[in-house]
Coordinates of C-alpha atoms in Angstrom, one line a residue:
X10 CA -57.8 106.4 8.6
X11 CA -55.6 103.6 8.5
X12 CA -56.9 100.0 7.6
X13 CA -56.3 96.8 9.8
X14 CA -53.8 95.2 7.9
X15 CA -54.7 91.4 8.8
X16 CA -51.8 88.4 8.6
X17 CA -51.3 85.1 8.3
X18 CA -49.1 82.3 9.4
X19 CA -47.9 80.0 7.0
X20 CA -46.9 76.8 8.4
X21 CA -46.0 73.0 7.7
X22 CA -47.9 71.4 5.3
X23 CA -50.9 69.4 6.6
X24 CA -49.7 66.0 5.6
X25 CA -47.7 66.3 9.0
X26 CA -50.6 66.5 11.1
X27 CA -51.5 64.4 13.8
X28 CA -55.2 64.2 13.2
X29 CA -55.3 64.7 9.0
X30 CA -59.0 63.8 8.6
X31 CA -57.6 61.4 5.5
X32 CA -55.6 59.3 7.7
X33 CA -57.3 56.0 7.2
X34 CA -57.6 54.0 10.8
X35 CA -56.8 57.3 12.8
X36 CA -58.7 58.5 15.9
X37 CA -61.1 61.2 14.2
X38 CA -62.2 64.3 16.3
X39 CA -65.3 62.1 16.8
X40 CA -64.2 59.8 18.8
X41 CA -62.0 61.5 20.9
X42 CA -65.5 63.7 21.9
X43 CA -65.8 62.2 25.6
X44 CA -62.3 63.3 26.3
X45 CA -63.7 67.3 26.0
X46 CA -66.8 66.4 28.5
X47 CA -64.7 64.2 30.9
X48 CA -61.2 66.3 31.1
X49 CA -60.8 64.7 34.6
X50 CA -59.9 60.8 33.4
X51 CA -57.7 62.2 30.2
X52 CA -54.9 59.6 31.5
X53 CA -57.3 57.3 30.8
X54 CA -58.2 58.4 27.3
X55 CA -54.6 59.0 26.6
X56 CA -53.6 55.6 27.6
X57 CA -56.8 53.5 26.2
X58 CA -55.5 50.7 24.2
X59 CA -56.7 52.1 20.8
X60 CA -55.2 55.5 21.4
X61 CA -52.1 53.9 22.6
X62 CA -51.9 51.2 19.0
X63 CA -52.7 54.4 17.2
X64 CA -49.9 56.4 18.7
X65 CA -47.6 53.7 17.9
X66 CA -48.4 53.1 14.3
X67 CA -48.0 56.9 13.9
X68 CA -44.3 56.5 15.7
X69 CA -43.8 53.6 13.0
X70 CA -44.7 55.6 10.2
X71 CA -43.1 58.7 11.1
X72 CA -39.5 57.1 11.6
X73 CA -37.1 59.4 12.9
X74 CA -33.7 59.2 14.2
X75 CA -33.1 57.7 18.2
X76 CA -32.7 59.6 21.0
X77 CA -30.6 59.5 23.5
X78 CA -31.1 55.8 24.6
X79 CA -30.0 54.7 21.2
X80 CA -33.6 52.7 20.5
X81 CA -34.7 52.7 16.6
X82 CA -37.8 52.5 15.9
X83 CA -37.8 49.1 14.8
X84 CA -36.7 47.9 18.3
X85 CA -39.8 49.4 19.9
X86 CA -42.1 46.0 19.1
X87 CA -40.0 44.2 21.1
X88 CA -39.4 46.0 24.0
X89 CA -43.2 47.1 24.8
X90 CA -43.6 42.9 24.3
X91 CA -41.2 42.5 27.2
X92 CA -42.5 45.5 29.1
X93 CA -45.4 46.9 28.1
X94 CA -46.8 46.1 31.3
X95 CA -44.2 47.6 33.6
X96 CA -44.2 50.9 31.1
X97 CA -48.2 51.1 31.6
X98 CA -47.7 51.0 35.1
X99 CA -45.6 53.4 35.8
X100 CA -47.4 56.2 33.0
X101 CA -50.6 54.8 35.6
X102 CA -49.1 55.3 38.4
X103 CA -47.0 58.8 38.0
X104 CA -44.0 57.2 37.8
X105 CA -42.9 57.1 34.4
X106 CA -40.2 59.6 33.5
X107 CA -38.5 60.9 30.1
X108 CA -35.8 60.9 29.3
X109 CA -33.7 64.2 28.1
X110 CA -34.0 65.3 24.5
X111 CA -30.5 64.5 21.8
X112 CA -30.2 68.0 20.9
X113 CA -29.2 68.5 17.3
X114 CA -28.5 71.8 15.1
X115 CA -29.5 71.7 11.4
X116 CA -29.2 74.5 9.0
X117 CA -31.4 77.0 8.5
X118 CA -32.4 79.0 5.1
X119 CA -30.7 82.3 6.4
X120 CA -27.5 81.0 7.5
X121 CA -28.0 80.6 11.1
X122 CA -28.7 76.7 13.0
X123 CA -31.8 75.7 14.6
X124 CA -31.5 73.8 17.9
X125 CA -33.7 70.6 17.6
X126 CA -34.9 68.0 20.6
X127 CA -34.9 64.5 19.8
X128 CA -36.7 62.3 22.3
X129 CA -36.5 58.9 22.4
X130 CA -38.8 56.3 20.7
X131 CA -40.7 55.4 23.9
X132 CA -41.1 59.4 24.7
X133 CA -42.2 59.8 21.0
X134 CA -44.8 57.0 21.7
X135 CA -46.7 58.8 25.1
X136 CA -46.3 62.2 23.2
X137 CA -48.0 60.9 20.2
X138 CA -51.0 59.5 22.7
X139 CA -51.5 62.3 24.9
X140 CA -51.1 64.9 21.5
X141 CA -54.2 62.8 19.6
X142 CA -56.2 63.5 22.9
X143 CA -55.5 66.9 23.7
X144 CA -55.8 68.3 20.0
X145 CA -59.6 68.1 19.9
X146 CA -59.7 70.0 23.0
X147 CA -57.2 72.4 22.1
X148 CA -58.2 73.1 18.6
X149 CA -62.0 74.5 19.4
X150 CA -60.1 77.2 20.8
X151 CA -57.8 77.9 17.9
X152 CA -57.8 81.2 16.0
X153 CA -59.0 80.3 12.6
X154 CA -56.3 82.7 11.2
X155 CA -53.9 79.7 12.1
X156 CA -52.9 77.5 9.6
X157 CA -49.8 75.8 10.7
X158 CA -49.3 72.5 12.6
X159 CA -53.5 71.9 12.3
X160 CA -55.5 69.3 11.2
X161 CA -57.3 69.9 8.2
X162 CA -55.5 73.0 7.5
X163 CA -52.1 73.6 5.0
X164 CA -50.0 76.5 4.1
X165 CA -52.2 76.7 0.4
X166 CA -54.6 77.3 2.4
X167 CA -53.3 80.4 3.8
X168 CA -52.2 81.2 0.8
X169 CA -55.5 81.4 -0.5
X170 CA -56.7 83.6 2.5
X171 CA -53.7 85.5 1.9
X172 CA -55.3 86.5 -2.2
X173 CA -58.7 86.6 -0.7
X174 CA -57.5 89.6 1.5
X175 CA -55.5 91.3 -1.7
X176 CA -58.8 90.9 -3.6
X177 CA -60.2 92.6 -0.5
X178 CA -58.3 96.0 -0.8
X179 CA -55.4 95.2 2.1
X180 CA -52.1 95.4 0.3
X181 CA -49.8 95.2 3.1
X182 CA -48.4 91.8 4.8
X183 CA -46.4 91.4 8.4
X184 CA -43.9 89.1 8.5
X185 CA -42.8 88.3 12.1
X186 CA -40.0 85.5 13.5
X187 CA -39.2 85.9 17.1
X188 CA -36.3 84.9 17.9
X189 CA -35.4 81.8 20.0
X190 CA -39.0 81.5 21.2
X191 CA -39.6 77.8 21.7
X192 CA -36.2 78.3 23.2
X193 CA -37.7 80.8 26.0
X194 CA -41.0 79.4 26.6
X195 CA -41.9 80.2 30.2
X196 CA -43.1 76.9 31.8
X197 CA -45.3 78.2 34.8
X198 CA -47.4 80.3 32.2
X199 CA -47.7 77.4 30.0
X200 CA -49.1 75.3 32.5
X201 CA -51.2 77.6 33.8
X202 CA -52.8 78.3 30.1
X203 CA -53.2 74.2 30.0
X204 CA -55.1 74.6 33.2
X205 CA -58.0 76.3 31.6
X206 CA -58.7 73.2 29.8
X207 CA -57.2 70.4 31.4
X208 CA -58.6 69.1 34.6
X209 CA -56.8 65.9 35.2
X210 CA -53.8 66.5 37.3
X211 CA -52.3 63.5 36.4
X212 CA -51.9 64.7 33.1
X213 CA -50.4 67.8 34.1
X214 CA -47.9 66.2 35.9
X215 CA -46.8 64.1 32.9
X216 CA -47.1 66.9 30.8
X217 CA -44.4 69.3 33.1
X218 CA -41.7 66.5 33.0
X219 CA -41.6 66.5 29.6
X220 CA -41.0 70.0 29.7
X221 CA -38.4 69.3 32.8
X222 CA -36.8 66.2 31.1
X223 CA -33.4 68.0 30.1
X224 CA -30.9 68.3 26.6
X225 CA -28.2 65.9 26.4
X226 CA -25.6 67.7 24.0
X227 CA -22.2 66.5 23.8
X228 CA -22.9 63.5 26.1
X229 CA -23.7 66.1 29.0
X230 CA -26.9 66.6 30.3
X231 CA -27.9 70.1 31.3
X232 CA -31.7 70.6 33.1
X233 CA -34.5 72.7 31.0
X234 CA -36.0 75.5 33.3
X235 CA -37.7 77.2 29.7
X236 CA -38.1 76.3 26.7
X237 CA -40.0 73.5 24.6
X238 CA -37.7 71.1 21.9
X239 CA -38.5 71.7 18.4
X240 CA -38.1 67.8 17.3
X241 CA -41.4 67.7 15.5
X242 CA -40.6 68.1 11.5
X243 CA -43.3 67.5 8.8
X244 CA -43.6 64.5 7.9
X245 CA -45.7 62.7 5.3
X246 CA -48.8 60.4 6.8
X247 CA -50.7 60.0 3.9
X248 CA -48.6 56.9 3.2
X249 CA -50.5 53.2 2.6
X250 CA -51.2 52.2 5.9
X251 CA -49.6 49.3 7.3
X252 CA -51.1 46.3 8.5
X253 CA -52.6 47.3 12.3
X254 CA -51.4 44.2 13.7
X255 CA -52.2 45.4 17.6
X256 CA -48.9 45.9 19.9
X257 CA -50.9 47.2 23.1
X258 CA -53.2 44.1 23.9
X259 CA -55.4 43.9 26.9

């Protein structure tokens, strides 16, 4: 009889996480509780002034090269003090809408070129708010044979599941890589599988144009109809926090 031969996914290391539980000042699991009992007011969670100052700092620490407006990071201070009202608004209201992803190639290990999506600093900003409340919800549902891209959790990690299965008897490992799958991502079953958990249209609805937003590559923008951007690379957070002077002030 053959054995189950179990696997694991190695991913980024957890100092990219959204959510590291050593992050000192960031929104713990805790306090984003309400947000799983009240799924229908998430825009509100997601755009609470805390989670919104949170999501910014995390933008500010994270860096990362403009998108397609040409907006640096730096610059994003100033513009939410001219129009951080008129930006609220319109997230409020429904009518807030990204812009397309830069789309980049960079290298890959093998030879070939991965396709990434950069959004601009502003998009970066909402995706960073909405993420920090949706994670909680998300991750109770988790497998915990997933290690990458989760808070608390690291690639050693899985490395030491990994050696806890050798030591087990299994002696056989599955390495998998499908090809161009963020790339084919149907978007109707996507939302559907966000459905199960999230009750706030509103959110939805944000949520879908990001997906719908569009690649601009060689200055021409072409619509997305599948597909998610990859524009998310590990980065460090455990970095000496800065000084939390607030930018989204009541």
């Amino acid at each position: 009889m053959l054995r189950e031969q179990k696997t694991n996914k190695m991913g980024c290391p957890s100092k990219g996480m959204l959510e590291a539980k050593s992050s000192k000042g960031a929104r713990s699991m805790a306090a984003l509780e309400p947000a799983t009992r009240n799924r229908v007011e998430l825009l509100e969670q997601i755009l609470d002034r805390d989670n919104l100052n949170e999501a910014y700092f995390r933008v500010l620490r994270k860096k990362g090269a403009a998108g397609i407006d040409g907006m640096q990071v730096g610059e994003m201070k100033d513009w939410l003090k001219e129009h951080k009202g008129e930006f609220l608004e319109a997230l409020k209201i429904g009518k807030y809408k990204p812009q397309p992803v830069r789309r980049v190639e960079i290298p890959k290990p093998d030879g070939g070129k991965r396709k990434l999506g950069i959004p601009t600093v502003l998009d970066r900003l909402v995706q960073q708010a909405i993420a920090q409340v949706l994670q909680p919800i998300f991750e109770k549902i988790f497998s915990e044979n997933s290690y990458g891209f989760r808070p608390g959790r690291n690639a050693h990690q899985a490395i030491k599941q990994a050696e806890a299965y050798y030591e087990e008897g299994y002696t056989k490992i599955v390495d998998l890589d499908l090809a161009q799958y963020f790339d084919t991502v149907n978007h109707d079953i996507l939302i559907n599988m966000l459905r199960e958990e999230i009750q706030d249209e509103r959110v939805i609805s944000l949520i879908r144009k990001y997906l719908k937003s569009g690649v601009m590559e060689g200055g021409i923008v072409s619509p997305t109809s599948a597909g998610t951007p990859q524009g998310g690379l590990c980065e460090a957070l455990h970095k000496p926090p800065y000084a939390k002077k607030k930018i989204m002030q009541s």
